[in-house]
Amino acid sequence: MESKEAPKRMDRRKLIRNGMQLSLGLSLAGVAGWSATKSSSDDLVWQLDPFKCVQCGRCATECIVTPSAVKCVHAYALCGYCDLCGGYLKPDPNARTTAAENQLCPTAAIKRKYIEEPYFEYEIDEPLCIGCAKCVAGCTSFGNGSLHLQVRHDLCKNCNECAIARVCPAEAFQRVPASTPYLIKGDFTKGKKG
Amino acid sequence: MNRKLINGLLVLIAIAIVVIITKDFVGNKAGKNTPNPYEYSVDQFRQVDSAKVLYHEVLTFPVGAETLSGIALADSLVIVAAGNQLLHYDRSGKEVFRKTMSDTANCITVDKEKNLWIGMRHQVAQFDLNGNMQQQWESFGERSVLTSLAVSGDKVFVADAGNRVVYQCDRKGNITLKIGEKNEQKGVSGYVIPSPFFDLALDEEGFLWVVNPGKQSLENYNADGSLRTSWGVPGMKLEGFSGCCNPAEIAIMEDNSFVTSEKGMPRIKLYGQHGELKGVIAPPDKFDTDSYYAPDVAVDAEHRVYALDFDRKQVRIFAPK
Ligand code: SF4
Ligand code: SF4
Ligand code: SF4
């Protein structure tokens, strides 16, 4: 019996969260800085809006780079640190463990780490991630939607016509200024539904 | 002659190539003919044996509001809190009353005296049935996110997802007991609340039931706040509660059966008073797929279930077959 406006996030596990948020922020800021040196402030780069993405799998199959320049990123501020994680575990897993048969990710790119009873932290091993969005779908349906995709600008060739944008059924791809190349959930999206 | 023929053939081939490429481009752009090799599917869990579906939908009517908050019943009225709107419908679905409130509702309940109790984000307010405010309590603080209310006699139970606690208050808003805070002596392990879905309800004897959403379980408390019993198993299969924060909504019938409503793969189910699955009230195929919101639920004395569907913005009434 509760209001169904945009989901409101809770101020919980602040220390861990802020630390992780900072590391995500720093790593993306580093990449943003790197990409900015390659482009003038007026340049545009491709990025996808995670709120439009419908997890169709084409980010993994259509990018001209192998594996894809699109990777999963984790907005720790939105994560519930759940034991029963919809993004990490297959639907109805045999057990909530790190055993391969229980993992949803086809490349085992998500690392599950015990924090304290009953909380677990999930980290993306980016070189392993192929941007398939399977975890994003699980997290969006059965979690807080903290896992989402982003074009990583240290990998993206910034094609004139992005091969994924051409086929993205959700029209989630857009050109954004090279100086602010990321659309991270919970960051650019304050107040948006998700 | 031969050269003309060859030129003609070349032109034809060129046209054919252009047609094929264009077709492929347009077809692909429209997203057709490209199945997702990485599809996340819970389809096998959406299928429910029809013999297990004990209810059927008997009436559906639209709610004329954008933001829906919660549903409650009072006599012949279906009461919907919708943002800052208070709406009354008769049992045929006709809107008979509408009033704008001063604040946005998060949750709503009705007590035996037909007072409306509405949880705003941080505060509780009491209204008469016509939406005239009787009293407003002090705020539970900036961290609070009130998600559910229940009233029994002089006790008002308030679920606060933000602080992960249930307050037992008197009718004036004085906190008389905090329930659910971690306390090993009372056998209470604390609430795990990954997102702001945190419902509670009272059974016929007045005992409090609270969903522990991160543990996919329902917990029952004694009057002193100690844990009495609990039930619930995680899982996508019919008897379980799928994913985090489920069951997101509950209601308790007069015979102490439980009505549970889940998000992610929305479904409404009926459990006996000891947590044994009796059957399904509304299977997943009754709802839009992958809904972030579980329908809020209320029940009447005839065991009908009133579901507030947040995606379709409807009240949907299910009755036993
Ligand atoms: S192509 Fe579009 S909808 Fe498909 S996964 Fe990528 S961003 Fe999401
Ligand atoms: S499921 Fe797909 S998108 Fe998610 S981490 Fe694994 S490879 Fe990346
Ligand atoms: S612009 Fe090119 S490299 Fe970058 S995501 Fe699109 S297809 Fe991949």
Coordinates of C-alpha atoms and ligand atoms in Angstrom, one line a residue:
Chain A
M1 CA 0.0 0.0 0.0
E2 CA 2.4 2.7 -1.2
S3 CA 2.7 5.5 -3.6
K4 CA 3.8 4.5 -7.1
E5 CA 5.6 7.6 -8.2
A6 CA 9.2 7.3 -9.3
P7 CA 10.8 4.7 -6.9
K8 CA 12.5 6.4 -4.1
R9 CA 15.8 5.1 -3.1
M10 CA 16.8 4.6 0.4
D11 CA 19.7 6.1 2.3
R12 CA 21.3 2.8 3.3
R13 CA 24.7 1.2 3.5
K14 CA 26.0 4.7 3.0
L15 CA 29.7 4.1 3.5
I16 CA 30.1 1.2 1.2
R17 CA 27.8 2.8 -1.4
N18 CA 29.6 6.1 -1.4
G19 CA 32.9 4.4 -1.7
M20 CA 31.7 2.3 -4.6
Q21 CA 29.9 5.3 -6.2
L22 CA 33.2 7.2 -5.9
S23 CA 35.1 4.4 -7.7
L24 CA 32.6 4.2 -10.4
G25 CA 32.6 8.0 -10.8
L26 CA 36.4 8.1 -10.8
S27 CA 36.7 5.4 -13.4
L28 CA 34.2 6.9 -15.7
A29 CA 35.6 10.4 -15.1
G30 CA 39.0 9.1 -16.1
V31 CA 37.6 7.7 -19.3
A32 CA 35.7 10.9 -19.9
G33 CA 38.9 12.9 -19.5
W34 CA 40.7 10.5 -21.8
S35 CA 38.1 10.8 -24.5
A36 CA 37.9 14.6 -24.0
T37 CA 41.6 14.9 -24.9
K38 CA 40.8 13.2 -28.2
S39 CA 38.0 15.5 -29.0
S40 CA 37.2 19.2 -28.8
S41 CA 34.4 20.4 -26.4
D42 CA 32.0 20.7 -29.3
D43 CA 32.4 17.1 -30.4
L44 CA 29.6 14.7 -29.9
V45 CA 29.9 11.0 -29.0
W46 CA 27.4 8.2 -28.9
Q47 CA 25.7 7.2 -25.6
L48 CA 22.6 5.3 -24.7
D49 CA 19.9 6.3 -22.4
P50 CA 19.6 3.4 -19.9
F51 CA 15.9 4.3 -19.2
K52 CA 15.0 3.7 -22.8
C53 CA 17.0 0.5 -23.2
V54 CA 14.8 -2.6 -23.5
Q55 CA 17.7 -5.1 -23.2
C56 CA 17.4 -6.5 -26.7
G57 CA 20.9 -7.9 -26.9
R58 CA 22.0 -5.9 -29.9
C59 CA 24.6 -4.0 -28.0
A60 CA 26.5 -7.3 -27.8
T61 CA 25.9 -8.4 -31.4
E62 CA 26.0 -5.2 -33.5
C63 CA 29.0 -3.2 -32.3
I64 CA 31.9 -3.1 -34.7
V65 CA 34.3 -3.6 -31.8
T66 CA 34.7 -7.1 -30.3
P67 CA 33.7 -7.5 -27.6
S68 CA 31.3 -4.6 -27.7
A69 CA 32.3 -1.1 -26.6
V70 CA 29.0 -1.2 -24.6
K71 CA 29.5 -2.5 -21.1
C72 CA 27.4 -3.0 -18.0
V73 CA 28.0 -0.4 -15.3
H74 CA 26.7 -0.6 -11.7
A75 CA 25.0 2.4 -10.0
Y76 CA 25.9 1.3 -6.5
A77 CA 23.8 4.1 -5.0
L78 CA 20.7 2.4 -6.4
C79 CA 21.7 -1.2 -5.5
G80 CA 19.9 -3.1 -2.8
Y81 CA 22.9 -5.4 -2.1
C82 CA 20.5 -8.2 -2.3
D83 CA 21.3 -11.8 -1.6
L84 CA 18.7 -12.9 -4.1
C85 CA 20.0 -10.7 -6.9
G86 CA 18.0 -10.7 -10.1
G87 CA 21.0 -9.5 -12.1
Y88 CA 23.4 -12.1 -10.8
L89 CA 21.4 -15.2 -10.4
K90 CA 19.5 -17.2 -13.0
P91 CA 15.7 -17.2 -12.5
D92 CA 15.0 -19.7 -9.8
P93 CA 18.6 -20.8 -9.2
N94 CA 19.5 -24.0 -7.5
A95 CA 21.2 -22.0 -4.8
R96 CA 22.3 -18.5 -4.1
T97 CA 25.9 -19.2 -4.6
T98 CA 28.7 -18.3 -7.1
A99 CA 28.5 -21.7 -8.7
A100 CA 28.6 -21.3 -12.5
E101 CA 25.2 -23.0 -13.0
N102 CA 23.5 -20.3 -10.9
Q103 CA 25.0 -17.3 -12.7
L104 CA 23.0 -15.4 -15.2
C105 CA 25.9 -13.7 -17.0
P106 CA 27.0 -15.7 -20.0
T107 CA 30.6 -14.7 -19.4
A108 CA 30.7 -14.7 -15.6
A109 CA 31.6 -11.0 -15.7
I110 CA 29.8 -10.2 -12.4
K111 CA 31.6 -10.7 -9.2
R112 CA 29.6 -11.4 -6.0
K113 CA 31.2 -10.4 -2.8
Y114 CA 29.8 -11.0 0.7
I115 CA 29.7 -7.8 2.8
E116 CA 27.8 -8.7 5.9
E117 CA 24.6 -10.7 6.7
P118 CA 22.6 -10.5 4.5
Y119 CA 24.2 -8.1 2.0
F120 CA 26.3 -8.8 -1.1
E121 CA 28.1 -6.5 -3.4
Y122 CA 28.2 -7.0 -7.2
E123 CA 31.0 -5.7 -9.4
I124 CA 31.4 -5.9 -13.1
D125 CA 34.7 -7.3 -14.5
E126 CA 34.5 -5.1 -17.6
P127 CA 37.0 -6.9 -19.9
L128 CA 34.7 -9.9 -19.6
C129 CA 31.5 -8.0 -20.2
I130 CA 30.1 -8.3 -23.7
G131 CA 27.3 -5.8 -23.1
C132 CA 24.5 -8.4 -23.6
A133 CA 22.2 -6.7 -21.1
K134 CA 20.9 -10.0 -19.6
C135 CA 21.8 -8.9 -16.1
V136 CA 20.3 -5.5 -16.8
A137 CA 17.0 -7.2 -17.7
G138 CA 17.1 -9.3 -14.5
C139 CA 18.0 -6.4 -12.3
T140 CA 15.4 -4.1 -13.9
S141 CA 12.6 -6.7 -13.4
F142 CA 13.5 -8.1 -10.0
G143 CA 15.8 -5.6 -8.5
N144 CA 16.3 -1.8 -8.4
G145 CA 17.6 -1.4 -11.9
S146 CA 21.1 -0.5 -10.7
L147 CA 22.8 -2.5 -13.4
H148 CA 22.7 -0.7 -16.8
L149 CA 24.5 -0.3 -20.0
Q150 CA 26.8 2.5 -21.2
V151 CA 29.0 3.0 -24.2
R152 CA 32.6 3.1 -22.8
H153 CA 34.5 5.8 -24.6
D154 CA 37.9 4.3 -24.1
L155 CA 36.7 1.5 -26.3
C156 CA 34.2 3.1 -28.7
K157 CA 35.4 4.2 -32.1
N158 CA 32.7 6.8 -32.3
C159 CA 31.6 5.6 -35.7
N160 CA 29.9 8.2 -37.9
E161 CA 26.9 6.0 -37.8
C162 CA 26.9 3.8 -34.8
A163 CA 26.0 0.2 -35.9
I164 CA 24.0 -0.3 -32.7
A165 CA 22.1 2.9 -32.9
R166 CA 21.0 1.9 -36.4
V167 CA 19.2 -1.2 -35.1
C168 CA 18.4 -0.3 -31.5
P169 CA 14.6 -0.9 -31.2
A170 CA 14.2 1.5 -28.3
E171 CA 16.0 4.3 -30.0
A172 CA 18.1 4.6 -26.9
F173 CA 21.2 5.9 -28.7
Q174 CA 21.9 9.6 -29.0
R175 CA 24.8 11.9 -29.5
V176 CA 26.0 13.6 -26.3
P177 CA 28.7 16.2 -25.8
A178 CA 32.2 14.6 -25.4
S179 CA 32.7 16.6 -22.3
T180 CA 29.7 14.8 -20.5
P181 CA 29.7 11.5 -22.3
Y182 CA 27.9 9.3 -19.8
L183 CA 24.3 8.9 -18.8
I184 CA 24.7 7.1 -15.5
K185 CA 21.5 6.1 -13.7
G186 CA 20.9 8.0 -10.5
D187 CA 23.2 10.7 -11.7
F188 CA 21.8 12.4 -14.8
T189 CA 18.4 10.9 -14.0
K190 CA 17.3 12.4 -10.7
G191 CA 13.6 12.3 -10.6
K192 CA 13.2 10.0 -13.6
K193 CA 11.3 6.8 -13.2
G194 CA 13.5 3.7 -12.9
Chain B
M1 CA 23.6 -7.1 -79.2
N2 CA 25.5 -9.2 -76.7
R3 CA 26.9 -6.1 -75.1
K4 CA 23.4 -4.7 -74.7
L5 CA 22.3 -7.9 -73.1
I6 CA 25.2 -8.0 -70.7
N7 CA 24.6 -4.3 -69.8
G8 CA 20.9 -5.1 -69.2
L9 CA 21.8 -8.0 -67.1
L10 CA 24.3 -6.0 -65.0
V11 CA 21.6 -3.3 -64.4
L12 CA 19.2 -5.9 -63.3
I13 CA 21.7 -7.4 -61.0
A14 CA 22.6 -4.0 -59.6
I15 CA 18.9 -3.3 -59.0
A16 CA 18.5 -6.7 -57.3
I17 CA 21.5 -6.0 -55.0
V18 CA 20.1 -2.5 -54.0
V19 CA 16.7 -4.0 -53.3
I20 CA 18.2 -6.8 -51.1
I21 CA 20.4 -4.3 -49.2
T22 CA 17.6 -1.9 -48.7
K23 CA 15.2 -4.6 -47.5
D24 CA 17.8 -5.9 -45.1
F25 CA 18.5 -2.4 -43.8
V26 CA 14.9 -1.5 -43.3
G27 CA 14.1 -4.9 -41.9
N28 CA 17.0 -4.8 -39.5
K29 CA 16.3 -1.2 -38.5
A30 CA 12.8 -2.1 -37.6
G31 CA 14.3 -4.7 -35.3
K32 CA 12.7 -7.6 -37.1
N33 CA 14.1 -11.1 -37.7
T34 CA 16.8 -10.8 -35.1
P35 CA 16.0 -12.9 -32.1
N36 CA 17.9 -12.0 -28.9
P37 CA 20.5 -14.7 -28.2
Y38 CA 20.8 -13.3 -24.7
E39 CA 17.2 -13.0 -23.8
Y40 CA 16.3 -13.0 -20.2
S41 CA 13.2 -15.1 -19.9
V42 CA 10.9 -16.1 -17.1
D43 CA 8.2 -17.4 -19.5
Q44 CA 8.2 -20.8 -18.0
F45 CA 7.1 -19.3 -14.7
R46 CA 4.4 -17.2 -16.2
Q47 CA 2.5 -20.4 -17.2
V48 CA 0.0 -21.4 -14.5
D49 CA -2.1 -24.5 -14.6
S50 CA -5.7 -23.2 -15.0
A51 CA -6.8 -25.7 -12.3
K52 CA -4.7 -23.6 -9.8
V53 CA -6.4 -20.4 -10.7
L54 CA -9.2 -20.1 -8.1
Y55 CA -10.5 -16.6 -9.0
H56 CA -11.8 -14.8 -12.0
E57 CA -12.0 -11.1 -12.9
V58 CA -15.5 -9.9 -12.4
L59 CA -15.2 -6.1 -12.9
T60 CA -12.5 -3.6 -14.0
F61 CA -12.8 0.1 -14.0
P62 CA -10.4 3.0 -14.8
V63 CA -9.0 5.3 -12.1
G64 CA -9.1 8.8 -13.4
A65 CA -5.7 9.9 -12.1
E66 CA -2.1 9.8 -13.2
T67 CA -0.2 8.8 -10.0
L68 CA -1.8 6.0 -8.0
S69 CA -0.9 5.4 -4.3
G70 CA -3.1 2.8 -2.7
I71 CA -6.5 1.2 -2.3
A72 CA -8.8 0.5 0.7
L73 CA -12.5 -0.5 1.2
A74 CA -15.2 1.0 3.4
D75 CA -18.7 -0.4 3.3
S76 CA -19.8 -0.2 -0.2
L77 CA -17.0 2.2 -1.3
V78 CA -13.8 1.5 -3.1
I79 CA -11.4 4.2 -1.9
V80 CA -8.3 5.1 -4.0
A81 CA -5.6 7.5 -2.9
A82 CA -4.0 8.8 -6.1
G83 CA -1.2 11.3 -5.5
N84 CA -3.0 14.2 -3.8
Q85 CA -6.4 13.0 -5.0
L86 CA -8.9 11.1 -2.8
L87 CA -11.3 9.1 -5.0
H88 CA -14.4 7.1 -4.0
Y89 CA -16.0 4.6 -6.4
D90 CA -19.2 2.6 -5.8
R91 CA -19.0 -1.1 -6.3
S92 CA -20.1 -0.8 -9.9
G93 CA -17.0 1.4 -10.6
K94 CA -18.7 4.7 -10.8
E95 CA -16.8 7.6 -9.4
V96 CA -18.9 9.2 -6.6
F97 CA -16.5 11.5 -4.8
R98 CA -13.2 13.3 -5.5
K99 CA -11.2 15.6 -3.3
T100 CA -7.8 17.2 -3.6
M101 CA -5.7 16.7 -0.4
S102 CA -3.0 19.0 0.8
D103 CA -0.2 16.5 0.4
T104 CA 0.7 13.4 -1.7
A105 CA -0.4 10.0 -0.3
N106 CA 2.0 7.1 -0.1
C107 CA -0.4 4.6 1.4
I108 CA -3.9 4.4 2.8
T109 CA -6.0 2.3 5.2
V110 CA -9.5 2.5 6.7
D111 CA -10.2 1.7 10.4
K112 CA -13.4 0.2 11.9
E113 CA -14.9 3.6 12.6
K114 CA -14.4 4.5 8.9
N115 CA -11.6 7.0 9.4
L116 CA -9.1 7.2 6.6
W117 CA -5.5 7.0 7.6
I118 CA -3.1 8.2 5.0
G119 CA 0.7 7.9 5.1
M120 CA 2.5 10.7 3.3
R121 CA 6.2 10.4 2.7
H122 CA 7.2 11.3 6.2
Q123 CA 3.9 11.9 8.0
V124 CA 0.6 10.3 8.9
A125 CA -2.7 12.1 8.7
Q126 CA -6.2 11.1 9.7
F127 CA -9.2 12.1 7.6
D128 CA -12.9 11.5 7.7
L129 CA -14.4 9.5 4.9
N130 CA -14.9 12.7 2.9
G131 CA -11.3 13.7 3.1
N132 CA -11.6 16.3 5.9
M133 CA -8.4 16.2 7.9
Q134 CA -8.9 15.3 11.5
Q135 CA -5.3 15.4 12.6
Q136 CA -1.8 15.3 11.2
W137 CA 1.1 13.8 13.2
E138 CA 4.6 15.1 13.4
S139 CA 7.1 14.0 10.8
F140 CA 9.0 10.7 11.3
G141 CA 12.1 12.5 10.0
E142 CA 13.8 13.1 6.6
R143 CA 15.0 9.5 6.3
S144 CA 11.5 8.1 6.7
V145 CA 9.5 6.6 3.7
L146 CA 6.1 5.5 5.0
T147 CA 4.8 2.6 2.9
S148 CA 1.9 1.0 4.8
L149 CA -0.5 1.6 7.7
A150 CA -2.8 -0.6 9.7
V151 CA -5.1 0.4 12.6
S152 CA -6.5 -1.8 15.4
G153 CA -8.3 -0.2 18.4
D154 CA -6.0 2.3 19.8
K155 CA -3.0 1.1 18.0
V156 CA -1.7 2.5 14.7
F157 CA 1.1 0.5 12.9
V158 CA 3.2 2.5 10.5
A159 CA 5.8 0.8 8.2
D160 CA 8.8 3.0 7.6
A161 CA 10.9 1.6 4.8
G162 CA 13.5 4.4 5.1
N163 CA 14.3 3.6 8.7
R164 CA 13.5 -0.2 8.3
V165 CA 11.2 -0.3 11.3
V166 CA 7.5 -0.6 12.1
Y167 CA 6.2 2.0 14.6
Q168 CA 3.4 1.1 16.9
C169 CA 1.7 4.4 17.8
D170 CA -1.3 5.5 19.8
R171 CA -3.9 7.4 17.9
K172 CA -2.2 10.7 18.6
G173 CA 1.0 9.6 17.0
N174 CA 3.1 8.9 20.1
I175 CA 5.4 5.9 19.4
T176 CA 4.7 3.2 22.0
L177 CA 6.9 0.4 20.5
K178 CA 9.4 0.0 17.7
I179 CA 9.0 -3.4 15.9
G180 CA 11.5 -5.2 13.8
E181 CA 14.8 -3.6 14.9
K182 CA 17.5 -6.1 15.2
N183 CA 17.3 -7.8 18.6
E184 CA 18.6 -11.3 19.2
Q185 CA 16.8 -11.7 22.5
K186 CA 13.5 -11.2 20.8
G187 CA 14.5 -13.4 17.9
V188 CA 14.3 -10.4 15.5
S189 CA 16.9 -10.3 12.7
G190 CA 15.9 -7.0 11.3
Y191 CA 14.2 -6.0 8.1
V192 CA 16.0 -6.2 4.8
I193 CA 14.5 -3.6 2.5
P194 CA 16.3 -3.2 -0.8
S195 CA 13.7 -0.8 -2.3
P196 CA 10.7 1.0 -0.9
F197 CA 8.3 -1.9 -0.8
F198 CA 7.4 -2.7 2.8
D199 CA 3.9 -3.7 3.6
L200 CA 2.1 -4.8 6.7
A201 CA -1.4 -6.0 7.7
L202 CA -3.3 -7.2 10.8
D203 CA -4.9 -10.6 11.1
E204 CA -8.4 -11.2 12.6
E205 CA -6.9 -11.6 16.1
G206 CA -5.1 -8.3 15.7
F207 CA -1.7 -9.8 15.4
L208 CA 0.7 -7.9 13.2
W209 CA 2.2 -9.3 10.0
V210 CA 5.0 -7.5 8.3
V211 CA 6.7 -8.4 5.0
N212 CA 10.5 -8.7 5.3
P213 CA 11.0 -8.0 1.6
G214 CA 14.7 -8.8 1.3
K215 CA 14.0 -12.2 2.8
Q216 CA 10.8 -12.9 0.8
S217 CA 9.0 -13.7 4.0
L218 CA 6.1 -12.6 6.2
E219 CA 6.8 -12.1 9.9
N220 CA 4.3 -12.3 12.7
Y221 CA 4.8 -10.4 15.9
N222 CA 3.6 -10.7 19.5
A223 CA 2.3 -7.7 21.3
D224 CA 5.7 -7.0 22.9
G225 CA 7.4 -6.9 19.4
S226 CA 9.0 -10.4 19.7
L227 CA 8.8 -12.6 16.7
R228 CA 6.0 -15.1 16.9
T229 CA 6.3 -16.9 13.6
S230 CA 7.2 -16.4 9.9
W231 CA 6.8 -18.1 6.6
G232 CA 7.7 -17.6 2.9
V233 CA 10.2 -19.1 0.5
P234 CA 12.1 -17.3 -2.3
G235 CA 11.6 -18.5 -5.8
M236 CA 9.9 -18.0 -9.2
K237 CA 7.9 -21.2 -8.8
L238 CA 4.3 -20.7 -7.9
E239 CA 4.7 -21.4 -4.1
G240 CA 7.6 -18.9 -3.8
F241 CA 8.1 -15.1 -3.9
S242 CA 10.2 -14.0 -6.9
G243 CA 13.0 -11.6 -6.6
C244 CA 13.7 -8.8 -4.2
C245 CA 11.0 -7.1 -2.3
N246 CA 8.3 -9.6 -2.7
P247 CA 5.6 -10.0 -1.8
A248 CA 5.5 -6.2 -2.3
E249 CA 1.8 -6.0 -1.2
I250 CA -0.3 -8.1 1.1
A251 CA -3.8 -8.3 2.6
I252 CA -5.4 -10.7 5.1
M253 CA -8.9 -12.1 4.7
E254 CA -11.4 -12.7 7.5
D255 CA -10.4 -16.4 7.7
N256 CA -6.8 -15.3 8.1
S257 CA -5.9 -16.4 4.5
F258 CA -3.2 -14.2 2.9
V259 CA -3.4 -12.4 -0.4
T260 CA 0.1 -11.7 -1.7
S261 CA 0.9 -9.5 -4.7
E262 CA 4.4 -9.5 -6.4
K263 CA 6.3 -7.2 -8.6
G264 CA 8.7 -8.0 -11.4
M265 CA 6.5 -10.8 -12.6
P266 CA 3.2 -9.6 -11.2
R267 CA 1.0 -12.3 -9.8
I268 CA -1.5 -12.4 -7.0
K269 CA -1.8 -15.6 -4.9
L270 CA -3.7 -17.0 -2.0
Y271 CA -2.1 -18.6 1.0
G272 CA -3.6 -20.3 4.0
Q273 CA -3.1 -19.0 7.5
H274 CA 0.0 -21.1 7.9
G275 CA 1.6 -20.0 4.7
E276 CA 0.5 -23.0 2.5
L277 CA -0.3 -22.0 -1.1
K278 CA -4.0 -22.4 -1.8
G279 CA -3.9 -21.2 -5.4
V280 CA -3.8 -18.2 -7.7
I281 CA -6.0 -15.2 -7.7
A282 CA -4.5 -13.5 -10.8
P283 CA -1.7 -15.2 -12.8
P284 CA 1.1 -13.3 -14.5
D285 CA -0.7 -13.2 -17.9
K286 CA -3.3 -11.0 -16.4
F287 CA -0.8 -8.2 -16.1
D288 CA 1.6 -6.2 -18.2
T289 CA 5.0 -8.0 -18.3
D290 CA 7.9 -6.9 -16.1
S291 CA 6.0 -4.4 -14.0
Y292 CA 8.0 -2.5 -11.6
Y293 CA 5.0 -2.3 -9.3
A294 CA 2.9 -5.0 -7.7
P295 CA -0.8 -4.3 -7.7
D296 CA -1.9 -3.0 -4.2
V297 CA -4.6 -5.3 -2.8
A298 CA -7.6 -5.0 -0.5
V299 CA -10.1 -7.7 0.4
D300 CA -13.8 -7.7 1.4
A301 CA -16.0 -10.0 3.5
E302 CA -17.0 -12.0 0.4
H303 CA -13.3 -12.8 -0.2
R304 CA -13.2 -10.7 -3.3
V305 CA -9.8 -9.2 -4.0
Y306 CA -9.6 -5.5 -5.2
A307 CA -6.3 -5.0 -7.1
L308 CA -5.0 -1.5 -7.9
D309 CA -3.2 -2.0 -11.2
F310 CA -0.5 0.8 -11.4
D311 CA 0.4 0.1 -15.1
R312 CA -3.1 0.1 -16.5
K313 CA -4.4 2.6 -13.9
Q314 CA -7.4 0.4 -13.1
V315 CA -9.2 -1.2 -10.2
R316 CA -9.6 -4.8 -11.0
I317 CA -11.9 -7.0 -8.9
F318 CA -11.4 -10.7 -8.6
A319 CA -14.0 -13.1 -7.1
P320 CA -13.8 -16.8 -6.2
K321 CA -14.9 -19.0 -9.1
Ligands
SF4_1 S1 20.3 -1.9 -28.7 FE1 19.2 -0.5 -27.5 S2 17.5 -1.6 -26.5 FE2 19.1 -3.1 -27.3 S3 20.5 -3.5 -25.5 FE3 21.4 -1.8 -26.7 S4 20.6 0.1 -25.9 FE4 19.3 -1.6 -25.1
SF4_2 S1 25.1 -10.3 -18.3 FE1 25.9 -9.3 -20.2 S2 25.8 -7.1 -19.8 FE2 25.7 -8.2 -17.8 S3 27.8 -8.3 -17.0 FE3 27.4 -10.2 -18.1 S4 28.1 -9.8 -20.2 FE4 27.9 -7.8 -19.2
SF4_3 S1 29.9 4.0 -32.3 FE1 30.8 2.1 -33.2 S2 32.3 1.4 -31.6 FE2 30.9 2.8 -30.6 S3 29.3 1.6 -29.7 FE3 28.6 2.2 -31.8 S4 29.2 0.6 -33.2 FE4 30.3 0.3 -31.2

